[in-house]
Amino acid sequence: MYLFGQTLTGDGQFYDHIEHEIPIQIYLERSHTDIGFIEGYSEDYIKVNQTFYNRKQFTFVSRPGY
């Protein structure tokens, strides 16, 4: 189970969020950028709301129950 606000970094965490339909929030530095469900991921990108976010540039946060 993921905690509300837990930072996500690993492929297994992203996979779990897809499989269990857990929303995530995306930040650029400390600014909210987007929120939604992961549509796909690769070594370099996370796809949310038809937008690719660079894994090295953005921070991804779990939002279970949102």
mmCIF file of N, CA, C and O in Angstrom:
data_model
loop_
_atom_site.group_PDB
_atom_site.id
_atom_site.type_symbol
_atom_site.label_atom_id
_atom_site.label_comp_id
_atom_site.label_asym_id
_atom_site.label_seq_id
_atom_site.Cartn_x
_atom_site.Cartn_y
_atom_site.Cartn_z
ATOM 1 N N MET A 1 0.836 -1.183 0.000
ATOM 2 C CA MET A 1 0.000 0.000 0.000
ATOM 3 C C MET A 1 0.880 1.246 0.000
ATOM 4 O O MET A 1 1.925 1.280 0.644
ATOM 5 N N TYR A 2 0.451 2.245 -0.714
ATOM 6 C CA TYR A 2 1.210 3.486 -0.803
ATOM 7 C C TYR A 2 0.585 4.553 0.089
ATOM 8 O O TYR A 2 -0.628 4.631 0.233
ATOM 9 N N LEU A 3 1.434 5.378 0.660
ATOM 10 C CA LEU A 3 0.988 6.457 1.514
ATOM 11 C C LEU A 3 0.664 7.683 0.674
ATOM 12 O O LEU A 3 1.315 7.942 -0.348
ATOM 13 N N PHE A 4 -0.326 8.449 1.109
ATOM 14 C CA PHE A 4 -0.675 9.698 0.449
ATOM 15 C C PHE A 4 0.532 10.623 0.535
ATOM 16 O O PHE A 4 1.033 10.912 1.616
ATOM 17 N N GLY A 5 1.069 11.028 -0.604
ATOM 18 C CA GLY A 5 2.220 11.911 -0.631
ATOM 19 C C GLY A 5 3.559 11.218 -0.789
ATOM 20 O O GLY A 5 4.589 11.878 -0.834
ATOM 21 N N GLN A 6 3.550 9.890 -0.896
ATOM 22 C CA GLN A 6 4.794 9.136 -1.054
ATOM 23 C C GLN A 6 5.396 9.401 -2.432
ATOM 24 O O GLN A 6 4.715 9.316 -3.447
ATOM 25 N N THR A 7 6.689 9.720 -2.469
ATOM 26 C CA THR A 7 7.385 9.951 -3.729
ATOM 27 C C THR A 7 7.651 8.620 -4.432
ATOM 28 O O THR A 7 8.060 7.653 -3.804
ATOM 29 N N LEU A 8 7.408 8.601 -5.742
ATOM 30 C CA LEU A 8 7.591 7.397 -6.549
ATOM 31 C C LEU A 8 8.836 7.556 -7.415
ATOM 32 O O LEU A 8 9.042 8.599 -8.028
ATOM 33 N N THR A 9 9.646 6.487 -7.480
ATOM 34 C CA THR A 9 10.855 6.551 -8.298
ATOM 35 C C THR A 9 11.088 5.293 -9.130
ATOM 36 O O THR A 9 11.678 5.369 -10.206
ATOM 37 N N GLY A 10 10.651 4.142 -8.662
ATOM 38 C CA GLY A 10 10.986 2.882 -9.322
ATOM 39 C C GLY A 10 9.914 2.370 -10.259
ATOM 40 O O GLY A 10 8.726 2.675 -10.113
ATOM 41 N N ASP A 11 10.341 1.565 -11.225
ATOM 42 C CA ASP A 11 9.409 0.973 -12.186
ATOM 43 C C ASP A 11 8.308 0.179 -11.498
ATOM 44 O O ASP A 11 7.157 0.234 -11.916
ATOM 45 N N GLY A 12 8.648 -0.554 -10.442
ATOM 46 C CA GLY A 12 7.653 -1.344 -9.724
ATOM 47 C C GLY A 12 6.565 -0.477 -9.128
ATOM 48 O O GLY A 12 5.378 -0.842 -9.132
ATOM 49 N N GLN A 13 6.931 0.687 -8.636
ATOM 50 C CA GLN A 13 5.947 1.609 -8.077
ATOM 51 C C GLN A 13 5.027 2.151 -9.161
ATOM 52 O O GLN A 13 3.813 2.246 -8.970
ATOM 53 N N PHE A 14 5.591 2.491 -10.318
ATOM 54 C CA PHE A 14 4.771 2.992 -11.417
ATOM 55 C C PHE A 14 3.844 1.892 -11.935
ATOM 56 O O PHE A 14 2.667 2.138 -12.222
ATOM 57 N N TYR A 15 4.354 0.689 -12.030
ATOM 58 C CA TYR A 15 3.534 -0.444 -12.462
ATOM 59 C C TYR A 15 2.360 -0.662 -11.506
ATOM 60 O O TYR A 15 1.221 -0.843 -11.936
ATOM 61 N N ASP A 16 2.620 -0.646 -10.205
ATOM 62 C CA ASP A 16 1.554 -0.808 -9.211
ATOM 63 C C ASP A 16 0.470 0.247 -9.372
ATOM 64 O O ASP A 16 -0.720 -0.042 -9.246
ATOM 65 N N HIS A 17 0.874 1.481 -9.655
ATOM 66 C CA HIS A 17 -0.098 2.560 -9.808
ATOM 67 C C HIS A 17 -0.957 2.372 -11.055
ATOM 68 O O HIS A 17 -2.135 2.729 -11.048
ATOM 69 N N ILE A 18 -0.388 1.802 -12.094
ATOM 70 C CA ILE A 18 -1.187 1.476 -13.281
ATOM 71 C C ILE A 18 -2.142 0.329 -12.955
ATOM 72 O O ILE A 18 -3.350 0.420 -13.202
ATOM 73 N N GLU A 19 -1.612 -0.745 -12.414
ATOM 74 C CA GLU A 19 -2.387 -1.954 -12.142
ATOM 75 C C GLU A 19 -3.545 -1.694 -11.179
ATOM 76 O O GLU A 19 -4.651 -2.205 -11.372
ATOM 77 N N HIS A 20 -3.312 -0.879 -10.151
ATOM 78 C CA HIS A 20 -4.339 -0.652 -9.125
ATOM 79 C C HIS A 20 -5.078 0.676 -9.317
ATOM 80 O O HIS A 20 -5.881 1.056 -8.463
ATOM 81 N N GLU A 21 -4.807 1.347 -10.435
ATOM 82 C CA GLU A 21 -5.464 2.610 -10.783
ATOM 83 C C GLU A 21 -5.391 3.626 -9.646
ATOM 84 O O GLU A 21 -6.390 4.204 -9.225
ATOM 85 N N ILE A 22 -4.175 3.848 -9.175
ATOM 86 C CA ILE A 22 -3.916 4.830 -8.126
ATOM 87 C C ILE A 22 -3.434 6.114 -8.801
ATOM 88 O O ILE A 22 -2.471 6.090 -9.568
ATOM 89 N N PRO A 23 -4.079 7.232 -8.540
ATOM 90 C CA PRO A 23 -3.641 8.482 -9.175
ATOM 91 C C PRO A 23 -2.312 8.974 -8.616
ATOM 92 O O PRO A 23 -1.922 8.631 -7.491
ATOM 93 N N ILE A 24 -1.639 9.780 -9.424
ATOM 94 C CA ILE A 24 -0.397 10.412 -8.991
ATOM 95 C C ILE A 24 -0.489 11.909 -9.255
ATOM 96 O O ILE A 24 -1.264 12.368 -10.098
ATOM 97 N N GLN A 25 0.316 12.642 -8.535
ATOM 98 C CA GLN A 25 0.448 14.076 -8.756
ATOM 99 C C GLN A 25 1.868 14.329 -9.222
ATOM 100 O O GLN A 25 2.806 13.653 -8.781
ATOM 101 N N ILE A 26 2.030 15.298 -10.110
ATOM 102 C CA ILE A 26 3.320 15.578 -10.720
ATOM 103 C C ILE A 26 3.738 17.001 -10.372
ATOM 104 O O ILE A 26 2.925 17.935 -10.473
ATOM 105 N N TYR A 27 4.991 17.137 -9.969
ATOM 106 C CA TYR A 27 5.545 18.435 -9.600
ATOM 107 C C TYR A 27 6.789 18.736 -10.414
ATOM 108 O O TYR A 27 7.579 17.839 -10.702
ATOM 109 N N LEU A 28 6.948 20.001 -10.736
ATOM 110 C CA LEU A 28 8.184 20.518 -11.297
ATOM 111 C C LEU A 28 8.755 21.419 -10.216
ATOM 112 O O LEU A 28 8.154 22.452 -9.889
ATOM 113 N N GLU A 29 9.855 20.995 -9.642
ATOM 114 C CA GLU A 29 10.399 21.592 -8.426
ATOM 115 C C GLU A 29 9.311 21.515 -7.359
ATOM 116 O O GLU A 29 8.897 20.425 -7.013
ATOM 117 N N ARG A 30 8.788 22.628 -6.872
ATOM 118 C CA ARG A 30 7.727 22.568 -5.850
ATOM 119 C C ARG A 30 6.376 22.994 -6.387
ATOM 120 O O ARG A 30 5.424 23.172 -5.626
ATOM 121 N N SER A 31 6.270 23.147 -7.699
ATOM 122 C CA SER A 31 5.025 23.598 -8.318
ATOM 123 C C SER A 31 4.234 22.429 -8.887
ATOM 124 O O SER A 31 4.770 21.617 -9.648
ATOM 125 N N HIS A 32 2.947 22.378 -8.528
ATOM 126 C CA HIS A 32 2.051 21.352 -9.071
ATOM 127 C C HIS A 32 1.968 21.536 -10.580
ATOM 128 O O HIS A 32 1.764 22.635 -11.077
ATOM 129 N N THR A 33 2.106 20.424 -11.310
ATOM 130 C CA THR A 33 2.052 20.456 -12.764
ATOM 131 C C THR A 33 0.836 19.719 -13.308
ATOM 132 O O THR A 33 0.175 20.194 -14.220
ATOM 133 N N ASP A 34 0.518 18.545 -12.747
ATOM 134 C CA ASP A 34 -0.569 17.718 -13.276
ATOM 135 C C ASP A 34 -0.957 16.685 -12.227
ATOM 136 O O ASP A 34 -0.205 16.433 -11.280
ATOM 137 N N ILE A 35 -2.137 16.102 -12.403
ATOM 138 C CA ILE A 35 -2.579 14.989 -11.573
ATOM 139 C C ILE A 35 -3.393 14.063 -12.466
ATOM 140 O O ILE A 35 -4.089 14.515 -13.377
ATOM 141 N N GLY A 36 -3.257 12.758 -12.250
ATOM 142 C CA GLY A 36 -4.009 11.805 -13.059
ATOM 143 C C GLY A 36 -3.477 10.399 -12.873
ATOM 144 O O GLY A 36 -2.751 10.106 -11.919
ATOM 145 N N PHE A 37 -3.852 9.547 -13.806
ATOM 146 C CA PHE A 37 -3.459 8.140 -13.769
ATOM 147 C C PHE A 37 -2.340 7.898 -14.771
ATOM 148 O O PHE A 37 -2.332 8.473 -15.863
ATOM 149 N N ILE A 38 -1.417 7.032 -14.407
ATOM 150 C CA ILE A 38 -0.305 6.694 -15.304
ATOM 151 C C ILE A 38 -0.849 5.858 -16.461
ATOM 152 O O ILE A 38 -1.518 4.854 -16.253
ATOM 153 N N GLU A 39 -0.540 6.288 -17.674
ATOM 154 C CA GLU A 39 -0.962 5.576 -18.879
ATOM 155 C C GLU A 39 0.155 4.674 -19.395
ATOM 156 O O GLU A 39 -0.109 3.741 -20.148
ATOM 157 N N GLY A 40 1.381 4.970 -19.015
ATOM 158 C CA GLY A 40 2.519 4.177 -19.442
ATOM 159 C C GLY A 40 3.793 4.782 -18.882
ATOM 160 O O GLY A 40 3.787 5.907 -18.386
ATOM 161 N N TYR A 41 4.870 4.019 -18.958
ATOM 162 C CA TYR A 41 6.156 4.518 -18.476
ATOM 163 C C TYR A 41 7.280 3.806 -19.210
ATOM 164 O O TYR A 41 7.110 2.736 -19.780
ATOM 165 N N SER A 42 8.427 4.456 -19.211
ATOM 166 C CA SER A 42 9.645 3.877 -19.769
ATOM 167 C C SER A 42 10.788 4.265 -18.840
ATOM 168 O O SER A 42 10.573 4.882 -17.797
ATOM 169 N N GLU A 43 11.973 3.964 -19.241
ATOM 170 C CA GLU A 43 13.147 4.306 -18.441
ATOM 171 C C GLU A 43 13.274 5.821 -18.251
ATOM 172 O O GLU A 43 13.775 6.288 -17.230
ATOM 173 N N ASP A 44 12.783 6.587 -19.236
ATOM 174 C CA ASP A 44 12.969 8.039 -19.221
ATOM 175 C C ASP A 44 11.715 8.862 -18.967
ATOM 176 O O ASP A 44 11.812 10.018 -18.551
ATOM 177 N N TYR A 45 10.541 8.302 -19.230
ATOM 178 C CA TYR A 45 9.314 9.092 -19.183
ATOM 179 C C TYR A 45 8.178 8.371 -18.458
ATOM 180 O O TYR A 45 8.111 7.153 -18.441
ATOM 181 N N ILE A 46 7.246 9.195 -17.914
ATOM 182 C CA ILE A 46 5.980 8.724 -17.361
ATOM 183 C C ILE A 46 4.895 9.436 -18.158
ATOM 184 O O ILE A 46 4.926 10.665 -18.313
ATOM 185 N N LYS A 47 3.919 8.684 -18.666
ATOM 186 C CA LYS A 47 2.846 9.277 -19.452
ATOM 187 C C LYS A 47 1.592 9.403 -18.586
ATOM 188 O O LYS A 47 1.078 8.417 -18.061
ATOM 189 N N VAL A 48 1.109 10.634 -18.446
ATOM 190 C CA VAL A 48 -0.108 10.946 -17.693
ATOM 191 C C VAL A 48 -0.892 11.962 -18.518
ATOM 192 O O VAL A 48 -0.325 12.962 -18.986
ATOM 193 N N ASN A 49 -2.185 11.726 -18.692
ATOM 194 C CA ASN A 49 -3.058 12.652 -19.437
ATOM 195 C C ASN A 49 -2.496 12.967 -20.821
ATOM 196 O O ASN A 49 -2.469 14.113 -21.257
ATOM 197 N N GLN A 50 -2.013 11.954 -21.502
ATOM 198 C CA GLN A 50 -1.467 12.041 -22.853
ATOM 199 C C GLN A 50 -0.249 12.956 -22.960
ATOM 200 O O GLN A 50 0.070 13.470 -24.027
ATOM 201 N N THR A 51 0.440 13.149 -21.837
ATOM 202 C CA THR A 51 1.648 13.967 -21.806
ATOM 203 C C THR A 51 2.779 13.144 -21.221
ATOM 204 O O THR A 51 2.590 12.430 -20.244
ATOM 205 N N PHE A 52 3.960 13.247 -21.827
ATOM 206 C CA PHE A 52 5.140 12.545 -21.337
ATOM 207 C C PHE A 52 5.939 13.465 -20.419
ATOM 208 O O PHE A 52 6.297 14.576 -20.814
ATOM 209 N N TYR A 53 6.210 12.978 -19.210
ATOM 210 C CA TYR A 53 6.981 13.728 -18.220
ATOM 211 C C TYR A 53 8.314 13.031 -17.997
ATOM 212 O O TYR A 53 8.345 11.836 -17.707
ATOM 213 N N ASN A 54 9.390 13.802 -18.118
ATOM 214 C CA ASN A 54 10.732 13.269 -17.940
ATOM 215 C C ASN A 54 10.944 12.873 -16.481
ATOM 216 O O ASN A 54 10.736 13.678 -15.574
ATOM 217 N N ARG A 55 11.368 11.646 -16.250
ATOM 218 C CA ARG A 55 11.554 11.127 -14.895
ATOM 219 C C ARG A 55 12.663 11.850 -14.139
ATOM 220 O O ARG A 55 12.650 11.885 -12.906
ATOM 221 N N LYS A 56 13.609 12.430 -14.832
ATOM 222 C CA LYS A 56 14.705 13.138 -14.171
ATOM 223 C C LYS A 56 14.354 14.591 -13.864
ATOM 224 O O LYS A 56 14.978 15.214 -13.024
ATOM 225 N N GLN A 57 13.349 15.110 -14.530
ATOM 226 C CA GLN A 57 12.996 16.522 -14.383
ATOM 227 C C GLN A 57 11.844 16.730 -13.403
ATOM 228 O O GLN A 57 11.803 17.743 -12.701
ATOM 229 N N PHE A 58 10.905 15.791 -13.336
ATOM 230 C CA PHE A 58 9.693 15.939 -12.528
ATOM 231 C C PHE A 58 9.716 15.007 -11.322
ATOM 232 O O PHE A 58 10.419 14.001 -11.313
ATOM 233 N N THR A 59 8.901 15.337 -10.321
ATOM 234 C CA THR A 59 8.718 14.502 -9.145
ATOM 235 C C THR A 59 7.308 13.926 -9.208
ATOM 236 O O THR A 59 6.348 14.652 -9.496
ATOM 237 N N PHE A 60 7.179 12.632 -8.912
ATOM 238 C CA PHE A 60 5.905 11.921 -8.997
ATOM 239 C C PHE A 60 5.514 11.470 -7.594
ATOM 240 O O PHE A 60 6.302 10.840 -6.902
ATOM 241 N N VAL A 61 4.266 11.793 -7.214
ATOM 242 C CA VAL A 61 3.814 11.566 -5.850
ATOM 243 C C VAL A 61 2.519 10.753 -5.872
ATOM 244 O O VAL A 61 1.596 11.061 -6.631
ATOM 245 N N SER A 62 2.446 9.745 -5.025
ATOM 246 C CA SER A 62 1.255 8.898 -4.931
ATOM 247 C C SER A 62 0.108 9.659 -4.262
ATOM 248 O O SER A 62 0.310 10.364 -3.268
ATOM 249 N N ARG A 63 -1.098 9.477 -4.794
ATOM 250 C CA ARG A 63 -2.291 10.118 -4.247
ATOM 251 C C ARG A 63 -3.436 9.106 -4.109
ATOM 252 O O ARG A 63 -4.524 9.294 -4.633
ATOM 253 N N PRO A 64 -3.215 8.013 -3.347
ATOM 254 C CA PRO A 64 -4.313 7.041 -3.166
ATOM 255 C C PRO A 64 -5.500 7.697 -2.476
ATOM 256 O O PRO A 64 -5.323 8.550 -1.614
ATOM 257 N N GLY A 65 -6.683 7.348 -2.901
ATOM 258 C CA GLY A 65 -7.884 7.891 -2.299
ATOM 259 C C GLY A 65 -8.284 9.243 -2.830
ATOM 260 O O GLY A 65 -9.290 9.809 -2.424
ATOM 261 N N TYR A 66 -7.513 9.791 -3.779
ATOM 262 C CA TYR A 66 -7.826 11.116 -4.325
ATOM 263 C C TYR A 66 -8.964 11.001 -5.297
ATOM 264 O O TYR A 66 -9.073 10.134 -6.084
#
